[in-house]
Amino acid sequence: MINVIGLGYIGLPTALMLASHGNEVVGTDLDKGLVATLNAGRTTFKEDGLKDLFGEAVRSGIKFTDKYQLADTYIISVPSPYDNFSKKVDPRYVISAVGEILTVCAPGATLVIESTVSPGTIDKHVRPVIAARGLEIGKDIHLAHAPERIIPGNMVYELVHNNRTIGADSKEIGDRIKDLYSSFCQGEIVVTDIRTAEMTKVVENTFRAVNIAFANELCRICRHDGIDVYEIIRICNMHPRVNILQPGPGVGGHCISVDPWFLVGDYPSLAKVIDESMKTNDSQPEFVLNRIHDIMRENNLTDTKRIGLYGLTYKENVDDCRESPTLQLIKAQERHLAEPLKVYDPMVEKDLVCNQYHDFDRFLDDIDMVVIMVKHGHLIDNMEKLDGKIVLDCHNICKLPGVYHL
Ligand code: SAJ
């Protein structure tokens, strides 16, 4: 039996996928409200294909509870944030999950950590918890690291089709966990050691963060000289060995804006490019705010109450607002002691900020200028409604005349 610990954005789809591919699965989360929602037959976030997968897993017998279970395999998918001050990974949720598992698990059980952790975390923080219980790793208990790689917005597809990495102490355990994931994963699964698996995951996200920072820096250089950054990137990317990502209003989410900091925290004198890249991405919402003020001046707009931000999530077509550039921009606006801006996001039902609208037409009625922070499909389908507004398009998706860019 498999006990999946943590039923968030990664744990839930993984548990559902395992259950609907012939595995006996119980999902555990300490959040009783979340467990009650799942037991009432409802999913807890929006994601393409998740509802169907949920239905299939329930028919296959998946169970949800707030208690750790007696199982032979555990998949740990709990948060692994970074400490704001040291920038190092904060492993407390992983440590606590491992500790709880050790009180209930079957002898010889395997603990698979899916949460992203900085290189060395398992050696430094997980092995000592096991040793302190007098258990021998490789005999009484087994360890593996299978970092997730799925992208929000396309998670269900990527769970099946992405290649994966599995780190384990021995080939035997690695191959056993590989067989488990092969029950649903059609991608190639590489078996390696735990330290390498930890590093590859963080490096993948760091590569993307640095590439986006490069695009954001280019955007500032091109703004300085009045050149079209999108055209520059488009032409450069026609070169067979160049692949620059797109500038945007900032980098959000709980991965690309977090994981690279682990390397800065652990290797402060070595991770120079990474450190600068993260600072560039983190200052992008402030850059957008300055653009808003420039455009207001150019159009003799004096009232920030008539400015609206379209999009509150960290990226398009998801409902996740963690580390969202819009939230960062609102904070920057508060630091300038300016009037709060209006906000609308069709994916966000809860009230998260003041001046948040839930009706697109009313939002548009109350503003003169709209800033496209997130390129939701909803906006692409309704773009003509922005006609007549002053538009700052942070994603180069609006083809209306007179649109401003970053
Ligand atoms: N962004 C840009 N420009 C781009 C692409 C993205 O500004 O060209 C911004 C987005 O708007 C968003 C942020 O970056 O605010 C991150 O979005 P994302 O789509 O790049 O990535 P995530 O955070 O949703 O998912 C990433 C993925 N990692 C890689 O592609 C290397 C995913 O595969 C990982 O599983 C996930 O992190 C994770 O959980 O680690």
Tab-separated table of C-alpha atoms and ligand atoms in Angstrom:
chain	number	residue	atom	x	y	z
A	1	MET	CA	0.000	0.000	0.000
A	2	ILE	CA	1.165	3.536	-0.783
A	3	ASN	CA	0.555	6.408	1.605
A	4	VAL	CA	0.936	9.788	-0.111
A	5	ILE	CA	1.721	12.481	2.466
A	6	GLY	CA	0.619	15.997	1.511
A	7	LEU	CA	-2.308	16.448	-0.880
A	8	GLY	CA	-1.427	19.813	-2.393
A	9	TYR	CA	-0.651	20.770	-5.976
A	10	ILE	CA	1.745	17.846	-6.463
A	11	GLY	CA	0.701	15.226	-3.909
A	12	LEU	CA	-2.936	15.120	-4.968
A	13	PRO	CA	-2.445	14.518	-8.718
A	14	THR	CA	0.325	12.012	-7.954
A	15	ALA	CA	-1.894	10.090	-5.521
A	16	LEU	CA	-4.773	10.109	-8.031
A	17	MET	CA	-2.533	8.943	-10.842
A	18	LEU	CA	-1.092	6.073	-8.782
A	19	ALA	CA	-4.578	5.009	-7.625
A	20	SER	CA	-6.036	5.031	-11.114
A	21	HIS	CA	-3.171	2.843	-12.363
A	22	GLY	CA	-3.730	-0.187	-10.175
A	23	ASN	CA	-2.034	0.850	-6.921
A	24	GLU	CA	-3.680	0.799	-3.496
A	25	VAL	CA	-3.369	4.393	-2.274
A	26	VAL	CA	-4.327	6.383	0.802
A	27	GLY	CA	-3.720	10.132	0.699
A	28	THR	CA	-2.943	11.883	3.978
A	29	ASP	CA	-3.059	15.593	4.724
A	30	LEU	CA	-3.063	17.280	8.127
A	31	ASP	CA	-5.510	19.913	6.819
A	32	LYS	CA	-8.851	18.442	7.928
A	33	GLY	CA	-10.826	20.896	5.768
A	34	LEU	CA	-8.928	19.797	2.657
A	35	VAL	CA	-9.509	16.121	3.484
A	36	ALA	CA	-13.233	16.795	4.062
A	37	THR	CA	-13.489	18.528	0.667
A	38	LEU	CA	-11.849	15.561	-1.078
A	39	ASN	CA	-14.039	13.087	0.812
A	40	ALA	CA	-17.078	15.105	-0.291
A	41	GLY	CA	-16.027	14.388	-3.877
A	42	ARG	CA	-14.598	17.804	-4.735
A	43	THR	CA	-11.087	18.695	-5.942
A	44	THR	CA	-9.256	21.502	-4.171
A	45	PHE	CA	-7.790	23.439	-7.117
A	46	LYS	CA	-8.421	23.934	-10.823
A	47	GLU	CA	-6.287	21.997	-13.281
A	48	ASP	CA	-7.015	20.561	-16.720
A	49	GLY	CA	-8.076	16.914	-16.492
A	50	LEU	CA	-7.939	16.819	-12.674
A	51	LYS	CA	-11.666	16.255	-12.129
A	52	ASP	CA	-11.749	13.247	-14.473
A	53	LEU	CA	-8.613	11.819	-12.880
A	54	PHE	CA	-10.174	12.342	-9.438
A	55	GLY	CA	-13.312	10.446	-10.490
A	56	GLU	CA	-11.231	7.584	-11.834
A	57	ALA	CA	-9.117	7.376	-8.654
A	58	VAL	CA	-12.204	7.388	-6.419
A	59	ARG	CA	-13.728	4.562	-8.486
A	60	SER	CA	-10.405	2.713	-8.089
A	61	GLY	CA	-10.686	2.980	-4.298
A	62	ILE	CA	-8.405	5.858	-3.226
A	63	LYS	CA	-9.012	7.024	0.367
A	64	PHE	CA	-8.271	10.397	1.996
A	65	THR	CA	-7.526	10.926	5.675
A	66	ASP	CA	-5.687	13.190	8.091
A	67	LYS	CA	-3.867	10.213	9.697
A	68	TYR	CA	-0.587	8.613	8.678
A	69	GLN	CA	-1.140	5.005	7.549
A	70	LEU	CA	0.650	1.691	7.936
A	71	ALA	CA	2.127	1.244	4.456
A	72	ASP	CA	5.157	-0.200	2.691
A	73	THR	CA	5.766	2.867	0.510
A	74	TYR	CA	5.389	6.534	1.440
A	75	ILE	CA	5.483	9.420	-1.010
A	76	ILE	CA	6.238	12.678	0.774
A	77	SER	CA	4.982	15.761	-1.008
A	78	VAL	CA	4.919	18.465	1.630
A	79	PRO	CA	5.965	22.123	1.269
A	80	SER	CA	9.684	22.956	1.252
A	81	PRO	CA	9.829	26.768	1.421
A	82	TYR	CA	12.979	28.827	1.807
A	83	ASP	CA	13.988	30.772	4.835
A	84	ASN	CA	13.650	34.433	3.924
A	85	PHE	CA	16.764	35.452	5.797
A	86	SER	CA	19.286	32.666	5.079
A	87	LYS	CA	17.772	31.733	1.661
A	88	LYS	CA	18.359	28.082	2.614
A	89	VAL	CA	15.625	25.454	2.310
A	90	ASP	CA	13.349	25.206	5.338
A	91	PRO	CA	13.094	21.419	5.761
A	92	ARG	CA	10.777	21.398	8.794
A	93	TYR	CA	7.742	19.909	6.992
A	94	VAL	CA	9.829	17.154	5.390
A	95	ILE	CA	11.490	16.336	8.733
A	96	SER	CA	8.169	16.263	10.525
A	97	ALA	CA	6.574	13.998	7.873
A	98	VAL	CA	9.501	11.566	8.088
A	99	GLY	CA	9.264	11.534	11.895
A	100	GLU	CA	5.515	10.792	11.774
A	101	ILE	CA	5.971	8.042	9.189
A	102	LEU	CA	8.578	6.306	11.349
A	103	THR	CA	6.011	5.942	14.131
A	104	VAL	CA	3.592	3.961	11.926
A	105	CYS	CA	5.456	2.396	8.989
A	106	ALA	CA	5.978	-1.299	8.264
A	107	PRO	CA	9.526	-2.682	8.710
A	108	GLY	CA	11.485	-2.338	5.476
A	109	ALA	CA	9.239	0.499	4.223
A	110	THR	CA	10.507	2.920	1.562
A	111	LEU	CA	10.235	6.689	1.997
A	112	VAL	CA	10.175	8.559	-1.299
A	113	ILE	CA	10.657	12.306	-0.973
A	114	GLU	CA	9.036	14.207	-3.855
A	115	SER	CA	9.287	17.677	-2.307
A	116	THR	CA	12.004	19.802	-3.916
A	117	VAL	CA	14.925	20.138	-1.502
A	118	SER	CA	18.360	21.718	-1.753
A	119	PRO	CA	21.285	19.409	-2.547
A	120	GLY	CA	22.368	17.674	0.646
A	121	THR	CA	19.098	18.127	2.553
A	122	ILE	CA	18.385	14.417	2.769
A	123	ASP	CA	21.885	13.652	4.112
A	124	LYS	CA	21.825	16.548	6.524
A	125	HIS	CA	18.248	16.538	7.787
A	126	VAL	CA	16.483	13.264	6.917
A	127	ARG	CA	19.069	10.556	7.599
A	128	PRO	CA	19.710	11.827	11.170
A	129	VAL	CA	15.960	11.596	11.985
A	130	ILE	CA	16.010	7.931	10.952
A	131	ALA	CA	19.306	7.190	12.720
A	132	ALA	CA	17.981	8.797	15.909
A	133	ARG	CA	15.262	6.120	16.012
A	134	GLY	CA	17.924	3.426	15.918
A	135	LEU	CA	16.916	2.376	12.399
A	136	GLU	CA	19.432	1.401	9.738
A	137	ILE	CA	18.879	2.895	6.279
A	138	GLY	CA	19.132	0.178	3.632
A	139	LYS	CA	17.980	-2.491	6.075
A	140	ASP	CA	15.160	-1.314	8.363
A	141	ILE	CA	14.061	1.532	6.126
A	142	HIS	CA	14.800	2.686	2.566
A	143	LEU	CA	15.118	6.178	1.156
A	144	ALA	CA	14.585	7.613	-2.311
A	145	HIS	CA	14.148	11.047	-3.873
A	146	ALA	CA	11.797	11.412	-6.855
A	147	PRO	CA	11.518	15.170	-7.429
A	148	GLU	CA	8.364	16.185	-9.264
A	149	ARG	CA	8.707	17.999	-12.586
A	150	ILE	CA	5.134	18.771	-13.647
A	151	ILE	CA	4.096	22.254	-14.688
A	152	PRO	CA	0.909	23.794	-13.242
A	153	GLY	CA	-1.534	24.260	-16.114
A	154	ASN	CA	-0.524	20.965	-17.738
A	155	MET	CA	0.051	18.724	-14.737
A	156	VAL	CA	-2.035	15.712	-15.647
A	157	TYR	CA	-0.483	15.424	-19.120
A	158	GLU	CA	3.048	15.968	-17.807
A	159	LEU	CA	2.659	13.408	-15.011
A	160	VAL	CA	2.229	10.790	-17.701
A	161	HIS	CA	4.619	12.091	-20.359
A	162	ASN	CA	7.579	13.796	-18.612
A	163	ASN	CA	10.889	12.074	-18.032
A	164	ARG	CA	11.728	11.651	-14.353
A	165	THR	CA	14.740	11.276	-12.065
A	166	ILE	CA	14.866	8.880	-9.133
A	167	GLY	CA	17.668	9.060	-6.608
A	168	ALA	CA	18.268	6.088	-4.335
A	169	ASP	CA	21.089	4.592	-2.228
A	170	SER	CA	21.047	1.326	-4.184
A	171	LYS	CA	20.102	0.241	-7.688
A	172	GLU	CA	17.656	-2.260	-6.237
A	173	ILE	CA	15.616	0.413	-4.411
A	174	GLY	CA	15.923	2.815	-7.359
A	175	ASP	CA	14.589	0.182	-9.736
A	176	ARG	CA	11.751	-0.728	-7.374
A	177	ILE	CA	10.601	2.910	-7.187
A	178	LYS	CA	11.096	3.252	-10.936
A	179	ASP	CA	8.674	0.313	-11.412
A	180	LEU	CA	6.147	2.042	-9.182
A	181	TYR	CA	6.250	5.313	-11.188
A	182	SER	CA	6.268	3.321	-14.441
A	183	SER	CA	2.718	2.238	-13.585
A	184	PHE	CA	1.613	5.616	-15.028
A	185	CYS	CA	4.722	7.434	-16.305
A	186	GLN	CA	5.487	6.860	-19.989
A	187	GLY	CA	8.605	9.081	-19.958
A	188	GLU	CA	12.149	7.846	-19.449
A	189	ILE	CA	13.009	7.345	-15.765
A	190	VAL	CA	16.674	7.820	-14.871
A	191	VAL	CA	17.910	6.149	-11.702
A	192	THR	CA	20.779	7.905	-9.957
A	193	ASP	CA	21.956	8.689	-6.416
A	194	ILE	CA	19.993	10.908	-4.030
A	195	ARG	CA	22.395	13.854	-4.049
A	196	THR	CA	22.372	14.001	-7.865
A	197	ALA	CA	18.571	13.839	-7.949
A	198	GLU	CA	18.353	16.700	-5.432
A	199	MET	CA	20.740	18.817	-7.504
A	200	THR	CA	19.145	18.157	-10.911
A	201	LYS	CA	15.731	19.306	-9.748
A	202	VAL	CA	17.007	22.585	-8.321
A	203	VAL	CA	19.226	23.173	-11.363
A	204	GLU	CA	16.303	22.721	-13.807
A	205	ASN	CA	14.294	25.437	-12.113
A	206	THR	CA	17.369	27.627	-11.715
A	207	PHE	CA	18.102	27.394	-15.435
A	208	ARG	CA	14.588	28.617	-16.194
A	209	ALA	CA	14.817	31.428	-13.604
A	210	VAL	CA	18.134	32.659	-15.036
A	211	ASN	CA	16.786	32.518	-18.592
A	212	ILE	CA	13.695	34.546	-17.602
A	213	ALA	CA	15.926	37.037	-15.746
A	214	PHE	CA	17.978	37.420	-18.935
A	215	ALA	CA	14.757	38.164	-20.862
A	216	ASN	CA	13.665	40.663	-18.187
A	217	GLU	CA	17.061	42.382	-18.322
A	218	LEU	CA	16.913	42.540	-22.127
A	219	CYS	CA	13.470	44.080	-21.751
A	220	ARG	CA	14.935	46.907	-19.635
A	221	ILE	CA	17.828	47.448	-22.067
A	222	CYS	CA	15.414	47.585	-25.014
A	223	ARG	CA	13.061	49.955	-23.128
A	224	HIS	CA	16.029	52.252	-22.509
A	225	ASP	CA	16.759	52.407	-26.251
A	226	GLY	CA	13.160	52.204	-27.509
A	227	ILE	CA	13.678	48.837	-29.261
A	228	ASP	CA	11.081	46.043	-29.477
A	229	VAL	CA	12.355	43.301	-27.125
A	230	TYR	CA	9.869	40.725	-28.440
A	231	GLU	CA	11.119	41.158	-31.995
A	232	ILE	CA	14.737	40.910	-30.807
A	233	ILE	CA	13.990	37.659	-28.935
A	234	ARG	CA	11.954	36.263	-31.832
A	235	ILE	CA	14.802	36.804	-34.279
A	236	CYS	CA	17.512	35.592	-31.859
A	237	ASN	CA	15.518	32.416	-31.220
A	238	MET	CA	15.655	31.635	-34.951
A	239	HIS	CA	19.326	30.840	-34.337
A	240	PRO	CA	19.610	27.076	-33.843
A	241	ARG	CA	21.444	27.398	-30.515
A	242	VAL	CA	19.563	30.299	-28.898
A	243	ASN	CA	16.373	29.873	-26.867
A	244	ILE	CA	15.515	32.942	-24.804
A	245	LEU	CA	12.329	32.900	-22.713
A	246	GLN	CA	9.893	35.803	-22.509
A	247	PRO	CA	10.020	38.900	-20.297
A	248	GLY	CA	7.039	39.344	-18.024
A	249	PRO	CA	5.735	41.267	-14.995
A	250	GLY	CA	7.773	39.107	-12.613
A	251	VAL	CA	8.285	35.509	-11.601
A	252	GLY	CA	5.844	33.870	-9.234
A	253	GLY	CA	4.756	30.434	-8.090
A	254	HIS	CA	6.336	28.228	-5.535
A	255	CYS	CA	9.117	26.806	-7.708
A	256	ILE	CA	11.011	29.102	-10.074
A	257	SER	CA	10.824	31.990	-7.616
A	258	VAL	CA	11.962	29.829	-4.681
A	259	ASP	CA	14.256	26.909	-5.578
A	260	PRO	CA	17.184	28.919	-7.053
A	261	TRP	CA	17.505	30.700	-3.700
A	262	PHE	CA	18.541	27.334	-2.194
A	263	LEU	CA	21.746	27.504	-4.246
A	264	VAL	CA	22.339	31.139	-3.280
A	265	GLY	CA	21.769	30.244	0.379
A	266	ASP	CA	24.120	27.244	0.297
A	267	TYR	CA	26.820	28.676	-2.010
A	268	PRO	CA	26.704	32.469	-1.454
A	269	SER	CA	30.187	33.142	-2.817
A	270	LEU	CA	29.723	30.896	-5.872
A	271	ALA	CA	26.130	31.393	-7.044
A	272	LYS	CA	26.652	34.946	-8.361
A	273	VAL	CA	24.710	34.777	-11.634
A	274	ILE	CA	21.860	33.032	-9.861
A	275	ASP	CA	21.735	35.627	-7.087
A	276	GLU	CA	21.642	38.535	-9.568
A	277	SER	CA	19.024	36.753	-11.686
A	278	MET	CA	16.724	36.244	-8.714
A	279	LYS	CA	17.110	39.906	-7.747
A	280	THR	CA	16.290	40.948	-11.322
A	281	ASN	CA	13.138	38.804	-11.381
A	282	ASP	CA	12.095	39.972	-7.919
A	283	SER	CA	12.403	43.621	-8.939
A	284	GLN	CA	10.343	43.194	-12.114
A	285	PRO	CA	6.984	44.124	-10.463
A	286	GLU	CA	8.610	47.400	-9.344
A	287	PHE	CA	9.747	47.939	-12.966
A	288	VAL	CA	6.116	47.445	-14.069
A	289	LEU	CA	4.963	49.948	-11.452
A	290	ASN	CA	7.411	52.534	-12.810
A	291	ARG	CA	6.089	51.857	-16.339
A	292	ILE	CA	2.537	52.426	-15.047
A	293	HIS	CA	3.537	55.792	-13.602
A	294	ASP	CA	5.354	56.819	-16.829
A	295	ILE	CA	2.305	55.909	-18.931
A	296	MET	CA	-0.011	57.747	-16.535
A	297	ARG	CA	2.104	60.886	-16.871
A	298	GLU	CA	2.164	60.544	-20.658
A	299	ASN	CA	-1.651	60.358	-20.690
A	300	ASN	CA	-2.265	62.992	-17.994
A	301	LEU	CA	-3.848	60.391	-15.733
A	302	THR	CA	-3.629	61.464	-12.117
A	303	ASP	CA	-5.966	59.070	-10.322
A	304	THR	CA	-4.475	55.624	-9.538
A	305	LYS	CA	-8.004	54.553	-8.562
A	306	ARG	CA	-8.741	54.398	-12.299
A	307	ILE	CA	-5.945	51.849	-12.940
A	308	GLY	CA	-6.809	48.150	-13.050
A	309	LEU	CA	-4.597	45.065	-12.907
A	310	TYR	CA	-5.883	42.125	-14.917
A	311	GLY	CA	-4.723	38.901	-13.244
A	312	LEU	CA	-3.847	37.942	-9.695
A	313	THR	CA	-2.536	34.401	-10.128
A	314	TYR	CA	1.178	33.736	-10.579
A	315	LYS	CA	0.646	32.767	-14.216
A	316	GLU	CA	-2.014	32.029	-16.807
A	317	ASN	CA	-4.889	29.568	-16.470
A	318	VAL	CA	-4.134	28.434	-12.914
A	319	ASP	CA	-5.789	29.551	-9.653
A	320	ASP	CA	-2.560	29.567	-7.620
A	321	CYS	CA	-1.577	33.037	-6.336
A	322	ARG	CA	1.555	32.089	-4.392
A	323	GLU	CA	4.362	34.640	-4.894
A	324	SER	CA	2.239	36.253	-7.617
A	325	PRO	CA	3.812	39.276	-9.385
A	326	THR	CA	0.490	41.114	-9.003
A	327	LEU	CA	0.605	40.687	-5.217
A	328	GLN	CA	4.225	41.894	-5.276
A	329	LEU	CA	3.233	44.916	-7.368
A	330	ILE	CA	0.415	45.756	-4.950
A	331	LYS	CA	2.918	45.603	-2.060
A	332	ALA	CA	5.297	47.902	-3.946
A	333	GLN	CA	2.402	50.304	-4.562
A	334	GLU	CA	1.661	50.285	-0.807
A	335	ARG	CA	5.317	51.073	-0.059
A	336	HIS	CA	4.909	54.199	-2.213
A	337	LEU	CA	1.841	55.019	-0.090
A	338	ALA	CA	-0.213	55.341	-3.255
A	339	GLU	CA	-3.922	54.539	-3.677
A	340	PRO	CA	-4.674	50.807	-4.070
A	341	LEU	CA	-5.139	49.641	-7.651
A	342	LYS	CA	-8.212	47.743	-8.824
A	343	VAL	CA	-7.780	44.043	-9.564
A	344	TYR	CA	-9.720	41.391	-11.470
A	345	ASP	CA	-8.973	37.711	-12.041
A	346	PRO	CA	-11.527	35.261	-13.455
A	347	MET	CA	-9.660	32.298	-11.883
A	348	VAL	CA	-9.751	33.659	-8.310
A	349	GLU	CA	-13.072	33.377	-6.482
A	350	LYS	CA	-11.852	34.330	-2.995
A	351	ASP	CA	-11.253	37.948	-1.970
A	352	LEU	CA	-7.486	38.240	-1.591
A	353	VAL	CA	-6.882	41.976	-1.901
A	354	CYS	CA	-8.885	45.120	-1.437
A	355	ASN	CA	-10.465	46.578	-4.578
A	356	GLN	CA	-10.826	43.094	-6.086
A	357	TYR	CA	-13.611	42.664	-8.641
A	358	HIS	CA	-15.444	39.488	-9.582
A	359	ASP	CA	-17.234	40.911	-12.611
A	360	PHE	CA	-15.121	41.741	-15.671
A	361	ASP	CA	-17.502	44.326	-17.151
A	362	ARG	CA	-17.848	46.235	-13.876
A	363	PHE	CA	-14.054	46.177	-13.488
A	364	LEU	CA	-13.639	47.688	-16.959
A	365	ASP	CA	-16.345	50.299	-16.270
A	366	ASP	CA	-14.381	51.542	-13.256
A	367	ILE	CA	-10.964	51.998	-14.907
A	368	ASP	CA	-9.275	54.031	-17.641
A	369	MET	CA	-6.082	52.005	-17.833
A	370	VAL	CA	-5.613	48.239	-17.655
A	371	VAL	CA	-2.351	46.412	-16.993
A	372	ILE	CA	-2.249	42.866	-18.374
A	373	MET	CA	-0.425	41.022	-15.596
A	374	VAL	CA	-1.582	37.506	-16.524
A	375	LYS	CA	-2.430	36.133	-19.987
A	376	HIS	CA	-5.435	33.997	-19.004
A	377	GLY	CA	-7.375	32.373	-21.872
A	378	HIS	CA	-10.362	34.407	-20.606
A	379	LEU	CA	-8.649	37.662	-21.616
A	380	ILE	CA	-7.520	36.359	-24.982
A	381	ASP	CA	-11.187	35.475	-25.680
A	382	ASN	CA	-12.383	38.949	-24.551
A	383	MET	CA	-9.567	41.164	-25.797
A	384	GLU	CA	-11.892	43.421	-27.825
A	385	LYS	CA	-13.426	44.612	-24.532
A	386	LEU	CA	-10.183	46.503	-23.812
A	387	ASP	CA	-10.733	48.685	-26.888
A	388	GLY	CA	-10.791	52.338	-25.796
A	389	LYS	CA	-8.722	51.737	-22.633
A	390	ILE	CA	-5.088	52.625	-22.151
A	391	VAL	CA	-3.426	49.195	-22.100
A	392	LEU	CA	-0.050	48.192	-20.643
A	393	ASP	CA	0.495	44.678	-21.953
A	394	CYS	CA	3.157	42.809	-19.936
A	395	HIS	CA	2.923	39.733	-22.195
A	396	ASN	CA	2.724	41.081	-25.767
A	397	ILE	CA	-0.665	39.450	-26.416
A	398	CYS	CA	-2.877	42.473	-27.146
A	399	LYS	CA	-3.017	43.535	-30.780
A	400	LEU	CA	-5.250	46.617	-30.221
A	401	PRO	CA	-3.786	49.898	-31.527
A	402	GLY	CA	-1.729	52.094	-29.184
A	403	VAL	CA	-0.932	49.370	-26.668
A	404	TYR	CA	2.024	50.007	-24.353
A	405	HIS	CA	4.600	47.321	-23.606
A	406	LEU	CA	7.094	46.728	-20.810
B	1	SAJ	N1	7.560	33.218	-16.773
B	1	SAJ	C1	8.084	34.328	-17.446
B	1	SAJ	N2	8.562	34.143	-18.714
B	1	SAJ	C2	8.553	32.929	-19.328
B	1	SAJ	C3	8.041	31.819	-18.636
B	1	SAJ	C4	7.558	31.990	-17.357
B	1	SAJ	O1	8.109	35.439	-16.910
B	1	SAJ	O2	8.997	32.863	-20.486
B	1	SAJ	C5	7.025	33.374	-15.403
B	1	SAJ	C6	5.575	32.896	-15.254
B	1	SAJ	O3	4.665	33.908	-15.643
B	1	SAJ	C7	5.506	32.566	-13.773
B	1	SAJ	C8	6.915	32.061	-13.470
B	1	SAJ	O4	7.738	32.494	-14.540
B	1	SAJ	O5	5.260	33.716	-12.986
B	1	SAJ	C9	7.040	30.553	-13.331
B	1	SAJ	O6	6.216	29.899	-14.290
B	1	SAJ	P1	6.699	28.684	-15.183
B	1	SAJ	O7	5.584	28.344	-16.082
B	1	SAJ	O8	8.005	28.985	-15.808
B	1	SAJ	O9	7.026	27.532	-14.140
B	1	SAJ	P2	6.245	26.899	-12.874
B	1	SAJ	O10	6.808	27.550	-11.649
B	1	SAJ	O11	4.791	26.920	-13.048
B	1	SAJ	O12	6.751	25.374	-12.954
B	1	SAJ	C10	8.147	25.100	-12.912
B	1	SAJ	C11	8.501	24.096	-14.032
B	1	SAJ	N3	9.962	23.994	-14.145
B	1	SAJ	C12	10.576	24.045	-15.356
B	1	SAJ	O13	9.999	24.226	-16.390
B	1	SAJ	C13	12.055	23.869	-15.342
B	1	SAJ	C14	7.885	22.713	-13.727
B	1	SAJ	O14	8.303	21.757	-14.681
B	1	SAJ	C15	8.303	22.265	-12.316
B	1	SAJ	O15	7.725	21.009	-11.982
B	1	SAJ	C16	7.797	23.309	-11.329
B	1	SAJ	O16	8.452	24.551	-11.628
B	1	SAJ	C17	8.124	22.847	-9.922
B	1	SAJ	O17	7.172	22.442	-9.211
B	1	SAJ	O18	9.287	22.834	-9.538
